[in-house]
Amino acid sequence: MSAPHLPKVAGIDPEVPVSTQTAAPLREIPAAPGAFIQDRLAGWVSDLTTLHELTERLASTATLDAALNELLHAGAALVGARRGLLVLERAGTTTPSTTLGLGLGPADLGHLETVERSATALGRVLDGPPEAADARDGIATPDLLGDQDLDPCHREVATRLGYAASYALPLASEAAGRLGGAVWFYDEPGEPSEKQRHLVGLYARYATEHLARLTELERARADIATVAEELLPSRLPRIPGVRLAARHRTGPQGGGDWYDALPLPDHALGLAVGSVGGSGPSAMAAMGRLRASLRAYAVMEGEDPVAVLSDLELLLRLTEPARTATALFAYCEPAARKVVLAGAGHTPPLVLGDRRCEYVETTLSAPLGMLACWEAPSVEFSPAPGETVLLYTDGLLRRTGDAMDRAFARLHSAAASVPKADRHDPAAVTDHVLRAMLPDGLDRSDSTEDVVVLAAHFD
């Protein structure tokens, strides 16, 4: 018996066999082939954007301490950790020159130092050969407490501080070599992913170059500060009837602000402050020559400050015609409480006592080297017993960031606010004035201004 024929329907060939398998219903539309690539590209762009932002923040740091703090925080964000430790070492030594912790107090750092160096991932990163894979890619310890070979002291410290895993990375590059290492601690067992390792490795190599530049800059600044201090008095003289105190800071590039205090015949005292135009080694050298010359002129004719500054101006005009300088010289007779001074374009002294706080009215004059022949009248005044004469350079005023008239008013207010109990101590007076004028301190590295303060207290 033959099978029945299917009816003919337009568009259907009844001879084509029908599949007995039913296709599953289409629940979702398949993704286009390019969607996966787009997702990967979006991830790469996000990673590069994060890396760019972090490196920009690092590049904006101007001091070594700020850069180290930024590196620790950025590294912790990249590897997903909460705490960290960074160590810098000078080349050829195994003694840390700088140790910095993130989320770790001084006591915590002390506990970590009790662990033998070779027993920690950070120690292996620091001491291993530079060409080793661990030295390049870092060392991950995903489960410290589960490691049967872990040093007992290290286990005890990890338990006490509450970290269960770590990731250590060297701070090294081809150009700078190895400067140190960093380690980040995890509260739970774990380790950074391959992508996180790649990103933090790129960041660390860039950070190493930046740290190398800042290290050289810090070393150069320290050398400049040392030279500047050597050019200034190593100690202040002791003259009956007067006590002295001085504070001085050289800008990061090296400047020309200076001071001097020298004993003169007949128990007299010469006080001087000044500033040479410009900055850098040339300004420092000119400052040294100018100060040495003023000392010679003061010994010969110190009782006449105008003659001292006139000779100094002639020397400057003949030997360094392209340079200008300001200076103030005071001839003091402590026994007679007599001060005669002359200034060349310099800021006026300030007298502080129990009954007055005022600027000494000096004659307005041009700086040295600006006129064909410098000469200005001297000024004489008598400080009362217990009063302090404050000499300073304009760097003290400029570093405040205020306009000069406001800076003068600020200095006057700072001097007037010195507690009465401290007014008989010139060191306490200078320190109080500096704290009031510069709340951030003298060592603020982003300022290019030198600061000189010289105080003479008359008994």
PDB file of C-alpha atoms in Angstrom, residues 109-299:
ATOM      1  CA  LEU A 109      57.765  48.619  60.998  1.00  0.00           C
ATOM      2  CA  GLY A 110      59.811  47.634  64.021  1.00  0.00           C
ATOM      3  CA  HIS A 111      58.226  44.166  64.048  1.00  0.00           C
ATOM      4  CA  LEU A 112      58.954  43.724  60.321  1.00  0.00           C
ATOM      5  CA  GLU A 113      62.598  44.635  60.878  1.00  0.00           C
ATOM      6  CA  THR A 114      62.972  41.707  63.274  1.00  0.00           C
ATOM      7  CA  VAL A 115      62.407  39.251  60.413  1.00  0.00           C
ATOM      8  CA  GLU A 116      65.578  38.055  58.728  1.00  0.00           C
ATOM      9  CA  ARG A 117      65.974  39.842  55.422  1.00  0.00           C
ATOM     10  CA  SER A 118      66.425  36.700  53.353  1.00  0.00           C
ATOM     11  CA  ALA A 119      63.211  35.223  54.795  1.00  0.00           C
ATOM     12  CA  THR A 120      60.980  37.909  53.208  1.00  0.00           C
ATOM     13  CA  ALA A 121      59.943  38.403  49.608  1.00  0.00           C
ATOM     14  CA  LEU A 122      61.117  42.010  49.794  1.00  0.00           C
ATOM     15  CA  GLY A 123      64.581  40.878  50.908  1.00  0.00           C
ATOM     16  CA  ARG A 124      64.817  38.399  48.033  1.00  0.00           C
ATOM     17  CA  VAL A 125      63.779  41.097  45.581  1.00  0.00           C
ATOM     18  CA  LEU A 126      66.393  43.483  46.968  1.00  0.00           C
ATOM     19  CA  ASP A 127      69.255  40.991  47.180  1.00  0.00           C
ATOM     20  CA  GLY A 128      68.577  38.786  44.172  1.00  0.00           C
ATOM     21  CA  PRO A 129      70.552  39.182  40.933  1.00  0.00           C
ATOM     22  CA  PRO A 130      69.046  41.877  38.686  1.00  0.00           C
ATOM     23  CA  GLU A 131      68.717  39.464  35.764  1.00  0.00           C
ATOM     24  CA  ALA A 132      66.618  36.961  37.745  1.00  0.00           C
ATOM     25  CA  ALA A 133      62.973  36.593  36.742  1.00  0.00           C
ATOM     26  CA  ASP A 134      61.821  37.356  40.282  1.00  0.00           C
ATOM     27  CA  ALA A 135      63.824  40.567  40.245  1.00  0.00           C
ATOM     28  CA  ARG A 136      61.950  41.688  37.140  1.00  0.00           C
ATOM     29  CA  ASP A 137      58.417  40.387  37.702  1.00  0.00           C
ATOM     30  CA  GLY A 138      58.164  40.460  41.485  1.00  0.00           C
ATOM     31  CA  ILE A 139      57.438  37.727  44.002  1.00  0.00           C
ATOM     32  CA  ALA A 140      53.896  36.750  44.973  1.00  0.00           C
ATOM     33  CA  THR A 141      53.248  34.811  48.160  1.00  0.00           C
ATOM     34  CA  PRO A 142      49.533  33.958  47.943  1.00  0.00           C
ATOM     35  CA  ASP A 143      49.269  32.108  51.272  1.00  0.00           C
ATOM     36  CA  LEU A 144      51.925  32.991  53.807  1.00  0.00           C
ATOM     37  CA  LEU A 145      50.468  31.152  56.771  1.00  0.00           C
ATOM     38  CA  GLY A 146      49.888  28.052  54.660  1.00  0.00           C
ATOM     39  CA  ASP A 147      53.538  27.897  53.614  1.00  0.00           C
ATOM     40  CA  GLN A 148      55.150  25.084  55.600  1.00  0.00           C
ATOM     41  CA  ASP A 149      58.649  26.431  54.885  1.00  0.00           C
ATOM     42  CA  LEU A 150      57.896  29.949  56.152  1.00  0.00           C
ATOM     43  CA  ASP A 151      60.401  31.342  58.646  1.00  0.00           C
ATOM     44  CA  PRO A 152      58.919  31.036  62.190  1.00  0.00           C
ATOM     45  CA  CYS A 153      59.729  34.650  63.009  1.00  0.00           C
ATOM     46  CA  HIS A 154      58.069  35.774  59.780  1.00  0.00           C
ATOM     47  CA  ARG A 155      55.006  33.681  60.592  1.00  0.00           C
ATOM     48  CA  GLU A 156      54.764  35.264  64.037  1.00  0.00           C
ATOM     49  CA  VAL A 157      55.047  38.794  62.643  1.00  0.00           C
ATOM     50  CA  ALA A 158      52.496  38.097  59.891  1.00  0.00           C
ATOM     51  CA  THR A 159      50.052  36.752  62.458  1.00  0.00           C
ATOM     52  CA  ARG A 160      50.596  39.722  64.750  1.00  0.00           C
ATOM     53  CA  LEU A 161      50.147  42.296  61.978  1.00  0.00           C
ATOM     54  CA  GLY A 162      47.275  40.409  60.374  1.00  0.00           C
ATOM     55  CA  TYR A 163      48.416  39.887  56.789  1.00  0.00           C
ATOM     56  CA  ALA A 164      48.078  36.594  54.940  1.00  0.00           C
ATOM     57  CA  ALA A 165      49.678  37.244  51.545  1.00  0.00           C
ATOM     58  CA  SER A 166      52.150  39.614  49.927  1.00  0.00           C
ATOM     59  CA  TYR A 167      53.469  40.789  46.595  1.00  0.00           C
ATOM     60  CA  ALA A 168      56.991  42.235  46.339  1.00  0.00           C
ATOM     61  CA  LEU A 169      58.316  44.192  43.390  1.00  0.00           C
ATOM     62  CA  PRO A 170      61.749  45.691  42.691  1.00  0.00           C
ATOM     63  CA  LEU A 171      62.170  49.372  41.917  1.00  0.00           C
ATOM     64  CA  ALA A 172      64.541  48.976  39.005  1.00  0.00           C
ATOM     65  CA  SER A 173      65.049  50.033  35.407  1.00  0.00           C
ATOM     66  CA  GLU A 174      67.774  49.627  32.794  1.00  0.00           C
ATOM     67  CA  ALA A 175      68.893  53.241  33.063  1.00  0.00           C
ATOM     68  CA  ALA A 176      68.656  53.774  36.828  1.00  0.00           C
ATOM     69  CA  GLY A 177      69.531  50.259  37.991  1.00  0.00           C
ATOM     70  CA  ARG A 178      67.935  48.975  41.176  1.00  0.00           C
ATOM     71  CA  LEU A 179      67.059  51.632  43.732  1.00  0.00           C
ATOM     72  CA  GLY A 180      65.101  49.488  46.176  1.00  0.00           C
ATOM     73  CA  GLY A 181      61.888  47.512  46.421  1.00  0.00           C
ATOM     74  CA  ALA A 182      58.287  47.610  47.570  1.00  0.00           C
ATOM     75  CA  VAL A 183      55.957  45.017  49.042  1.00  0.00           C
ATOM     76  CA  TRP A 184      52.186  45.145  49.486  1.00  0.00           C
ATOM     77  CA  PHE A 185      50.295  43.067  52.046  1.00  0.00           C
ATOM     78  CA  TYR A 186      46.886  41.378  51.709  1.00  0.00           C
ATOM     79  CA  ASP A 187      44.590  40.732  54.654  1.00  0.00           C
ATOM     80  CA  GLU A 188      43.393  37.461  53.066  1.00  0.00           C
ATOM     81  CA  PRO A 189      45.184  34.851  50.949  1.00  0.00           C
ATOM     82  CA  GLY A 190      45.462  35.998  47.356  1.00  0.00           C
ATOM     83  CA  GLU A 191      47.724  37.444  44.715  1.00  0.00           C
ATOM     84  CA  PRO A 192      47.499  40.020  41.913  1.00  0.00           C
ATOM     85  CA  SER A 193      46.229  38.887  38.532  1.00  0.00           C
ATOM     86  CA  GLU A 194      48.447  38.775  35.464  1.00  0.00           C
ATOM     87  CA  LYS A 195      46.998  42.069  34.258  1.00  0.00           C
ATOM     88  CA  GLN A 196      47.597  43.720  37.629  1.00  0.00           C
ATOM     89  CA  ARG A 197      51.196  42.523  37.639  1.00  0.00           C
ATOM     90  CA  HIS A 198      51.725  43.927  34.160  1.00  0.00           C
ATOM     91  CA  LEU A 199      50.285  47.335  35.063  1.00  0.00           C
ATOM     92  CA  VAL A 200      52.147  47.676  38.353  1.00  0.00           C
ATOM     93  CA  GLY A 201      55.355  46.573  36.621  1.00  0.00           C
ATOM     94  CA  LEU A 202      55.003  49.334  34.015  1.00  0.00           C
ATOM     95  CA  TYR A 203      54.243  51.843  36.741  1.00  0.00           C
ATOM     96  CA  ALA A 204      57.193  50.738  38.876  1.00  0.00           C
ATOM     97  CA  ARG A 205      59.660  51.105  36.002  1.00  0.00           C
ATOM     98  CA  TYR A 206      58.459  54.639  35.322  1.00  0.00           C
ATOM     99  CA  ALA A 207      58.511  55.420  39.060  1.00  0.00           C
ATOM    100  CA  THR A 208      62.099  54.203  39.304  1.00  0.00           C
ATOM    101  CA  GLU A 209      63.228  56.694  36.674  1.00  0.00           C
ATOM    102  CA  HIS A 210      61.380  59.486  38.480  1.00  0.00           C
ATOM    103  CA  LEU A 211      62.855  58.489  41.842  1.00  0.00           C
ATOM    104  CA  ALA A 212      66.345  58.418  40.349  1.00  0.00           C
ATOM    105  CA  ARG A 213      65.933  61.990  39.114  1.00  0.00           C
ATOM    106  CA  LEU A 214      64.587  63.182  42.458  1.00  0.00           C
ATOM    107  CA  THR A 215      67.392  61.411  44.324  1.00  0.00           C
ATOM    108  CA  GLU A 216      69.997  63.223  42.239  1.00  0.00           C
ATOM    109  CA  LEU A 217      68.132  66.484  42.766  1.00  0.00           C
ATOM    110  CA  GLU A 218      68.008  65.962  46.532  1.00  0.00           C
ATOM    111  CA  ARG A 219      71.722  65.190  46.553  1.00  0.00           C
ATOM    112  CA  ALA A 220      72.477  68.342  44.554  1.00  0.00           C
ATOM    113  CA  ARG A 221      70.342  70.427  46.908  1.00  0.00           C
ATOM    114  CA  ALA A 222      72.157  68.990  49.905  1.00  0.00           C
ATOM    115  CA  ASP A 223      75.512  69.822  48.314  1.00  0.00           C
ATOM    116  CA  ILE A 224      74.358  73.370  47.603  1.00  0.00           C
ATOM    117  CA  ALA A 225      73.127  73.806  51.171  1.00  0.00           C
ATOM    118  CA  THR A 226      76.451  72.516  52.496  1.00  0.00           C
ATOM    119  CA  VAL A 227      78.444  74.948  50.365  1.00  0.00           C
ATOM    120  CA  ALA A 228      76.168  77.817  51.397  1.00  0.00           C
ATOM    121  CA  GLU A 229      76.615  77.002  55.072  1.00  0.00           C
ATOM    122  CA  GLU A 230      80.384  76.841  54.638  1.00  0.00           C
ATOM    123  CA  LEU A 231      80.347  80.340  53.139  1.00  0.00           C
ATOM    124  CA  LEU A 232      78.578  81.742  56.206  1.00  0.00           C
ATOM    125  CA  PRO A 233      79.874  82.110  59.783  1.00  0.00           C
ATOM    126  CA  SER A 234      80.490  78.790  61.486  1.00  0.00           C
ATOM    127  CA  ARG A 235      79.686  80.394  64.865  1.00  0.00           C
ATOM    128  CA  LEU A 236      78.573  83.762  66.150  1.00  0.00           C
ATOM    129  CA  PRO A 237      80.977  85.885  68.225  1.00  0.00           C
ATOM    130  CA  ARG A 238      80.498  86.529  71.928  1.00  0.00           C
ATOM    131  CA  ILE A 239      80.591  90.220  72.761  1.00  0.00           C
ATOM    132  CA  PRO A 240      79.818  91.537  76.264  1.00  0.00           C
ATOM    133  CA  GLY A 241      76.449  93.278  76.405  1.00  0.00           C
ATOM    134  CA  VAL A 242      74.885  91.632  73.364  1.00  0.00           C
ATOM    135  CA  ARG A 243      73.642  88.140  72.464  1.00  0.00           C
ATOM    136  CA  LEU A 244      73.168  86.904  68.913  1.00  0.00           C
ATOM    137  CA  ALA A 245      71.104  84.327  67.064  1.00  0.00           C
ATOM    138  CA  ALA A 246      70.812  83.591  63.356  1.00  0.00           C
ATOM    139  CA  ARG A 247      68.660  81.426  61.098  1.00  0.00           C
ATOM    140  CA  HIS A 248      69.443  80.768  57.456  1.00  0.00           C
ATOM    141  CA  ARG A 249      68.036  78.564  54.702  1.00  0.00           C
ATOM    142  CA  THR A 250      69.262  78.398  51.128  1.00  0.00           C
ATOM    143  CA  GLY A 251      66.770  77.848  48.301  1.00  0.00           C
ATOM    144  CA  PRO A 252      66.903  74.597  46.309  1.00  0.00           C
ATOM    145  CA  GLN A 253      68.891  76.222  43.487  1.00  0.00           C
ATOM    146  CA  GLY A 254      71.324  78.005  45.785  1.00  0.00           C
ATOM    147  CA  GLY A 255      71.059  81.713  46.354  1.00  0.00           C
ATOM    148  CA  GLY A 256      72.971  84.757  47.406  1.00  0.00           C
ATOM    149  CA  ASP A 257      71.460  85.763  50.772  1.00  0.00           C
ATOM    150  CA  TRP A 258      74.030  86.042  53.522  1.00  0.00           C
ATOM    151  CA  TYR A 259      74.729  87.428  56.985  1.00  0.00           C
ATOM    152  CA  ASP A 260      77.763  88.146  59.108  1.00  0.00           C
ATOM    153  CA  ALA A 261      78.669  89.114  62.644  1.00  0.00           C
ATOM    154  CA  LEU A 262      82.261  89.987  63.469  1.00  0.00           C
ATOM    155  CA  PRO A 263      84.039  91.445  66.502  1.00  0.00           C
ATOM    156  CA  LEU A 264      85.681  94.818  65.901  1.00  0.00           C
ATOM    157  CA  PRO A 265      88.253  96.819  67.896  1.00  0.00           C
ATOM    158  CA  ASP A 266      87.231  98.445  71.200  1.00  0.00           C
ATOM    159  CA  HIS A 267      84.647  95.733  71.963  1.00  0.00           C
ATOM    160  CA  ALA A 268      82.504  96.834  69.041  1.00  0.00           C
ATOM    161  CA  LEU A 269      80.437  94.546  66.846  1.00  0.00           C
ATOM    162  CA  GLY A 270      79.714  94.570  63.129  1.00  0.00           C
ATOM    163  CA  LEU A 271      76.426  93.125  61.869  1.00  0.00           C
ATOM    164  CA  ALA A 272      75.641  92.664  58.191  1.00  0.00           C
ATOM    165  CA  VAL A 273      72.991  91.095  56.003  1.00  0.00           C
ATOM    166  CA  GLY A 274      72.758  91.159  52.236  1.00  0.00           C
ATOM    167  CA  SER A 275      71.555  89.551  49.058  1.00  0.00           C
ATOM    168  CA  VAL A 276      73.253  89.034  45.710  1.00  0.00           C
ATOM    169  CA  GLY A 277      71.099  89.028  42.597  1.00  0.00           C
ATOM    170  CA  GLY A 278      70.511  85.715  40.859  1.00  0.00           C
ATOM    171  CA  SER A 279      70.703  82.116  42.012  1.00  0.00           C
ATOM    172  CA  GLY A 280      72.841  79.058  41.551  1.00  0.00           C
ATOM    173  CA  PRO A 281      76.566  78.483  42.029  1.00  0.00           C
ATOM    174  CA  SER A 282      77.590  81.810  40.468  1.00  0.00           C
ATOM    175  CA  ALA A 283      75.412  83.770  42.911  1.00  0.00           C
ATOM    176  CA  MET A 284      76.789  81.765  45.815  1.00  0.00           C
ATOM    177  CA  ALA A 285      80.362  82.445  44.714  1.00  0.00           C
ATOM    178  CA  ALA A 286      79.634  86.158  44.365  1.00  0.00           C
ATOM    179  CA  MET A 287      78.034  86.129  47.808  1.00  0.00           C
ATOM    180  CA  GLY A 288      81.181  84.584  49.297  1.00  0.00           C
ATOM    181  CA  ARG A 289      83.421  87.190  47.668  1.00  0.00           C
ATOM    182  CA  LEU A 290      81.159  90.061  48.748  1.00  0.00           C
ATOM    183  CA  ARG A 291      80.961  88.885  52.345  1.00  0.00           C
ATOM    184  CA  ALA A 292      84.738  88.410  52.571  1.00  0.00           C
ATOM    185  CA  SER A 293      85.308  91.907  51.179  1.00  0.00           C
ATOM    186  CA  LEU A 294      82.838  93.471  53.599  1.00  0.00           C
ATOM    187  CA  ARG A 295      84.645  91.860  56.523  1.00  0.00           C
ATOM    188  CA  ALA A 296      87.908  93.429  55.396  1.00  0.00           C
ATOM    189  CA  TYR A 297      86.336  96.880  54.959  1.00  0.00           C
ATOM    190  CA  ALA A 298      84.555  96.598  58.318  1.00  0.00           C
ATOM    191  CA  VAL A 299      87.798  95.901  60.153  1.00  0.00           C
TER     192      VAL A 299
END
